[in-house]
Amino acid sequence: MEKIYLIIALSPLVGALIAGLFGKQIGRAGAHWVTNIGVGISFILSLYAFYMHVWGGLPTYDATVYTWAATDAFHFDVGFMVDRLTVLMMVVVTSVSLMVHIYTIGYMADDPGYQRFFSYISLFTFSMLMLVMANNLLQLFFGWEAVGLVSYLLIGFWYKKESAIFANLKAFIVNRVGDFGFLLGIAAILMYTNTLDYATFFERLPVLASVKVEYWPGVEWSLPTVIAILLFIGAMGKSAQVPLHVWLPDSMEGPTPISALIHAATMVTAGIFMVARFSPLFEMSDAALSFIMVIGAITALFMGLLGIVQNDIKRVIAYSTLSQLGYMTVALGASAYSAAIFHLMTHAFFKALLFLAAGSVIIAMHHEQDIRKMGGLWKYMPVTFITFLIGSLALIGFPGTSGFFSKDSIILAVHASQLPGATFAYWAVLLGVFVTAFYTFRMFFLVFFGKERMDAHTRSHLHESPKVVTVPLILLSVPALLVGFFAIDPLLFSGFFEQAIVVMPGHDAMANLHEHYHGALAMMGHSLNSPVFWLAIAGVALSAVMYLIMPGSLPAMFAKVFAWPKRVLDGAYGFDDFNNAVFGGGSRLLGRGFWRIGDVRLIDGLMVNGTAGVIGATAMKWRKLQTGYLYHYAFVMILGLIGLMTWIVFLR
């Protein structure tokens, strides 16, 4: 199987290199064929690996491919750990990536950077596969940074747009903040266990349980808590949790296919996967789990509220990603790791579907993204309309859709959790259901129903997107609608993940859920009497009243009554203003200070000009000794001779 794992990881890389280095030679068609074939091979072989590990009885594969560096104390290896958690992630990553690759053929058809874009997205897939297949922290960090690098390139793909350059720099800098904590966590693991290998680290974890560290006099911290929080800080950056979330909405500056990749199958899910992979560590610290749960709850509710005031179709979906990542993070904090991965999987399908359907709308609207300038598109774009509806229903957790099973499982698990912060988290994710339903169907109704608000030229050219765009939408709508129904029992209640995920008995919130679970159909029926369902219905109903029944007066009234909260939401709680003032302005101020003190005064003033000035002044003094008169030189020679004789006679 080792050769198969290598092919899975390297096929997208080969396609990326060919498209990137030989794009002019192979042309546009060659670029999309070679990258699509590469990702397609990875997808088919990932399905085979999934089958072998789940139904074929194949045990966990954990082996080193080669040693990257070795010292007397440490070995730094490149290798694969392929278990059931890994193969699930491999299938999700490659399947969504393949759909995005096919969709890109139509979406980017007229873009001059066609070959470059295919090279980047294929490289993105390779990076994510290296991350999820890693068996050690060195390779994990390589994949972690590689997806960050390629996201930087893709967010700023249209590099002539100033807003795109600002967005990719923002993503790069914010992720460096999280990565600083992540690196400290990795360094602590290496320092205290002398290994970066997952299996060896997990074996040595019990020894760390009693280790205390003191960073402030008199204040002791449990070492597992410190390492867990440091690693989670990295996840906060990569998976966009408050306050390191600010880069994700701006990532919409990249083309729509990369929005789907970043928000669905790659990068933002890396932090969720990492915490689940390191569940044996996080289970040793109630403090770390509570911290994770509270951060996730804040993100789930308050980032969802921001979706209400967005008018850019992609930004509405982007804020929904932030909110749904919050749900996954809450599940991690409640030790419901399987529910978090379950929601990661279902979210990958319906969020990719929503982004690609939004891209289809954008194509039809001649790249107009303001939902206030749309309306009535259902009759022009029936396929996009139906697939967008499926994605929207899955996002709000409507019974029967994939999002229903995964989101409801998270809410129920958090309700059963006994950890500090669980009560706050439960109410946050519960209220988040109403908020999600409201902003999702606000977007849906404004885009597809009501008055046609586009200009006459755009209206006259409205039509359904080509099949190369709609076929991926149809294919993604199937798992977005059905995968939750078939996957809930094996993933949550039948021990699917085996030893890949570890939960301590005192933290097992999923056990309580298991006691009351009587099948997917029974769960759907029971949900009709739950507050989750009625909150979702209330959100849809309110959006229908405001934007279909009373589209003019009611939104205006709400805007007037809630003027102050709306200003807060429009300003995104002031995070961007704070960052621009403190970090942006502060950094520029600090830079100017260093420039004036260090460059102008110290280097230029003292070292360069000052040295030259001293030498010049000294030379001016010494040149006066060079008079050109012979008797002056004879006099100096006599004085020198007298001095030399005095030293020999009296001082030697």
XYZ file of C-alpha atoms in Angstrom, residues 63-355:
293
model
C 5.785 4.019 8.385
C 8.635 6.311 7.418
C 9.132 6.975 3.720
C 12.555 8.536 4.188
C 14.633 10.357 6.803
C 14.915 14.044 6.081
C 17.564 14.790 8.735
C 19.100 12.993 11.687
C 21.205 13.963 14.678
C 22.402 12.080 17.737
C 19.250 13.158 19.588
C 16.511 13.496 16.949
C 15.230 11.984 13.736
C 13.211 14.131 11.338
C 11.286 11.871 9.002
C 8.765 12.019 6.203
C 6.148 9.311 6.528
C 2.496 8.378 6.425
C -0.043 7.426 9.071
C -3.113 6.116 7.286
C -5.989 5.062 9.503
C -9.743 5.547 9.268
C -9.536 9.224 10.184
C -6.947 9.753 7.464
C -8.796 7.911 4.702
C -12.003 9.827 5.453
C -10.116 13.118 5.114
C -8.401 11.885 1.944
C -11.742 11.113 0.296
C -13.230 14.454 1.335
C -10.221 16.454 0.134
C -9.809 14.703 -3.205
C -13.533 14.509 -4.047
C -14.254 18.178 -3.400
C -10.993 19.173 -5.058
C -11.860 17.164 -8.173
C -15.254 18.882 -8.424
C -13.543 22.263 -8.076
C -11.016 21.336 -10.767
C -13.776 20.402 -13.223
C -15.804 23.505 -12.352
C -12.748 25.720 -12.880
C -12.613 24.759 -16.568
C -15.814 26.723 -17.090
C -15.388 29.449 -14.484
C -11.849 30.504 -15.452
C -12.263 29.901 -19.201
C -11.430 33.484 -20.175
C -8.814 34.219 -17.533
C -5.267 34.890 -18.809
C -3.811 33.071 -15.782
C -5.613 29.818 -16.609
C -2.599 27.476 -16.466
C -1.199 29.178 -13.386
C -4.519 28.785 -11.554
C -4.715 25.060 -12.279
C -1.149 24.651 -11.102
C -1.963 26.414 -7.823
C -5.141 24.487 -7.009
C -3.471 21.169 -7.768
C -0.568 22.172 -5.504
C -3.165 23.063 -2.863
C -4.548 19.526 -3.027
C -1.063 18.024 -2.682
C -0.354 20.206 0.364
C -3.550 19.181 2.110
C -2.933 15.502 1.414
C 0.559 15.764 2.900
C -0.986 17.378 5.977
C -3.683 14.778 6.625
C -1.477 11.775 5.752
C 1.456 12.832 7.956
C 2.668 10.582 10.763
C 4.798 13.249 12.438
C 4.697 16.919 13.328
C 7.455 17.901 10.894
C 5.443 16.746 7.896
C 2.236 18.117 9.422
C 3.900 21.512 9.693
C 5.135 21.264 6.108
C 1.585 20.680 4.865
C 0.296 23.329 7.272
C 2.607 25.982 5.837
C 2.227 24.767 2.256
C -1.552 25.274 2.257
C -0.917 28.698 3.782
C 1.560 29.565 1.036
C -0.705 28.433 -1.800
C -3.707 30.193 -0.243
C -1.588 33.370 -0.253
C -0.932 32.869 -3.957
C -4.567 32.107 -4.753
C -6.226 34.828 -2.676
C -3.978 37.297 -4.463
C -4.306 35.484 -7.809
C -5.622 38.655 -9.471
C -2.527 40.515 -8.325
C -3.374 43.700 -10.198
C -6.265 44.321 -7.798
C -5.115 46.253 -4.747
C -7.832 44.639 -2.605
C -6.572 41.163 -3.548
C -3.009 42.001 -2.530
C -4.272 43.452 0.753
C -6.326 40.293 1.381
C -3.516 37.814 0.764
C -1.103 39.795 2.930
C -3.737 39.898 5.661
C -4.216 36.131 5.465
C -0.468 35.576 5.516
C 0.177 37.825 8.532
C -2.763 36.627 10.641
C -1.806 33.004 10.057
C 1.752 33.788 11.140
C 0.346 34.826 14.517
C -1.350 31.469 14.923
C 1.653 29.605 13.559
C 3.883 31.188 16.187
C 1.843 29.452 18.891
C 1.778 26.260 16.830
C 5.569 26.261 16.514
C 5.970 26.790 20.254
C 3.717 23.786 20.852
C 5.748 21.632 18.470
C 8.983 22.819 20.124
C 7.590 21.917 23.555
C 6.695 18.422 22.330
C 10.203 17.946 20.934
C 11.790 19.351 24.094
C 9.929 17.122 26.553
C 9.503 13.903 24.535
C 12.477 13.974 22.118
C 10.214 13.017 19.227
C 7.918 14.484 16.607
C 6.426 11.117 15.682
C 2.722 10.834 16.533
C 2.748 7.268 17.852
C 5.858 7.770 19.987
C 4.504 11.036 21.364
C 1.198 9.409 22.321
C 3.084 6.594 24.064
C 5.049 9.106 26.141
C 2.045 11.291 27.003
C 1.353 9.675 30.421
C 4.806 10.783 31.572
C 3.894 14.414 30.839
C 0.695 14.325 32.908
C 2.486 15.191 36.161
C 4.919 17.730 34.670
C 4.368 21.329 35.776
C 5.872 24.412 34.187
C 6.168 27.878 35.717
C 6.162 30.902 33.413
C 5.328 33.407 36.149
C 6.626 33.137 39.695
C 4.204 31.161 41.828
C 1.903 30.166 38.922
C 2.201 26.559 37.764
C 0.699 25.185 34.572
C 0.143 21.602 33.564
C 2.454 20.851 30.625
C -0.251 19.041 28.592
C -2.493 22.115 29.012
C 0.243 24.443 27.783
C 1.045 22.281 24.754
C -2.652 21.794 23.914
C -3.419 25.519 24.040
C -0.346 26.375 21.976
C -1.332 23.864 19.298
C -4.890 25.181 19.347
C -3.630 28.735 18.795
C -2.292 27.422 15.503
C -5.713 25.940 14.792
C -7.331 29.297 15.627
C -5.369 30.912 12.825
C -5.805 28.166 10.246
C -9.456 27.451 11.079
C -10.288 31.144 11.564
C -11.486 31.281 15.162
C -11.979 34.562 17.028
C -9.864 36.696 17.190
C -7.740 35.226 14.365
C -10.735 35.035 12.017
C -10.286 38.362 10.249
C -8.470 36.996 7.205
C -11.174 34.577 6.052
C -13.877 37.010 4.801
C -11.242 38.883 2.792
C -10.159 35.637 1.139
C -13.189 36.174 -1.123
C -10.914 38.377 -3.245
C -9.651 35.224 -4.922
C -11.597 33.511 -7.739
C -14.686 31.574 -6.611
C -13.177 28.078 -7.118
C -10.467 28.828 -4.576
C -13.082 30.168 -2.172
C -14.701 26.733 -2.362
C -11.371 24.972 -1.792
C -10.281 27.146 1.134
C -13.671 27.090 2.850
C -14.675 23.500 2.172
C -11.959 20.924 1.681
C -8.644 22.500 2.565
C -6.893 24.894 4.922
C -9.710 25.951 7.253
C -10.448 22.332 8.159
C -6.766 21.666 8.896
C -7.060 23.010 12.445
C -10.140 20.870 13.158
C -8.367 17.777 11.850
C -5.227 18.538 13.872
C -7.105 18.790 17.182
C -8.966 15.538 16.437
C -5.686 13.824 15.574
C -4.199 14.971 18.882
C -7.248 13.980 20.934
C -5.092 11.932 23.387
C -3.299 15.173 24.317
C -6.391 17.388 24.541
C -8.217 14.806 26.663
C -5.608 15.354 29.389
C -6.664 18.972 29.959
C -10.157 20.120 30.957
C -8.881 23.707 30.868
C -7.821 23.399 27.226
C -11.116 21.750 26.247
C -13.152 24.480 27.952
C -11.040 27.153 26.262
C -11.632 25.529 22.879
C -15.366 25.215 23.506
C -15.829 28.860 24.520
C -13.784 30.171 21.576
C -15.818 28.011 19.211
C -19.124 29.162 20.719
C -18.192 32.839 20.352
C -17.198 32.242 16.743
C -20.343 30.235 15.933
C -22.769 32.882 17.180
C -21.081 36.220 16.650
C -19.602 35.475 13.229
C -23.017 34.234 12.139
C -24.536 37.560 13.142
C -22.160 39.299 10.732
C -23.649 37.308 7.867
C -26.926 39.176 8.369
C -25.527 42.517 7.171
C -23.448 41.257 4.239
C -24.562 42.040 0.697
C -21.785 40.308 -1.235
C -23.023 36.790 -2.023
C -19.608 35.258 -1.382
C -19.136 37.135 1.881
C -22.442 35.846 3.239
C -21.236 32.296 2.579
C -17.804 33.170 3.998
C -19.298 34.259 7.314
C -21.355 31.078 7.356
C -18.053 29.194 7.081
C -16.731 31.045 10.115
C -19.873 30.138 12.033
C -19.801 26.468 10.993
C -16.126 26.215 11.919
C -17.219 27.494 15.313
C -19.671 24.576 15.560
C -16.865 22.127 14.764
C -14.629 23.756 17.359
C -17.365 23.588 20.001
C -17.660 19.864 19.279
C -13.902 19.452 19.765
C -14.135 21.247 23.112
C -16.973 18.940 24.173
C -14.752 15.943 23.302
C -17.198 15.074 20.498
C -14.326 14.709 18.037
C -16.260 12.290 15.844
C -19.139 14.785 15.567
C -16.646 17.535 14.623
C -15.155 15.385 11.847
C -18.655 14.362 10.760
C -19.656 18.017 10.421
C -16.336 18.750 8.698
C -17.232 16.132 6.084
C -20.848 17.202 5.509
C -19.855 20.881 5.564
C -17.204 20.237 2.906
C -19.871 19.016 0.484
C -22.623 21.543 1.085
C -20.277 24.506 1.465
C -18.423 23.649 -1.747
C -21.851 23.326 -3.373
C -22.909 26.758 -2.105
C -19.725 28.482 -3.239
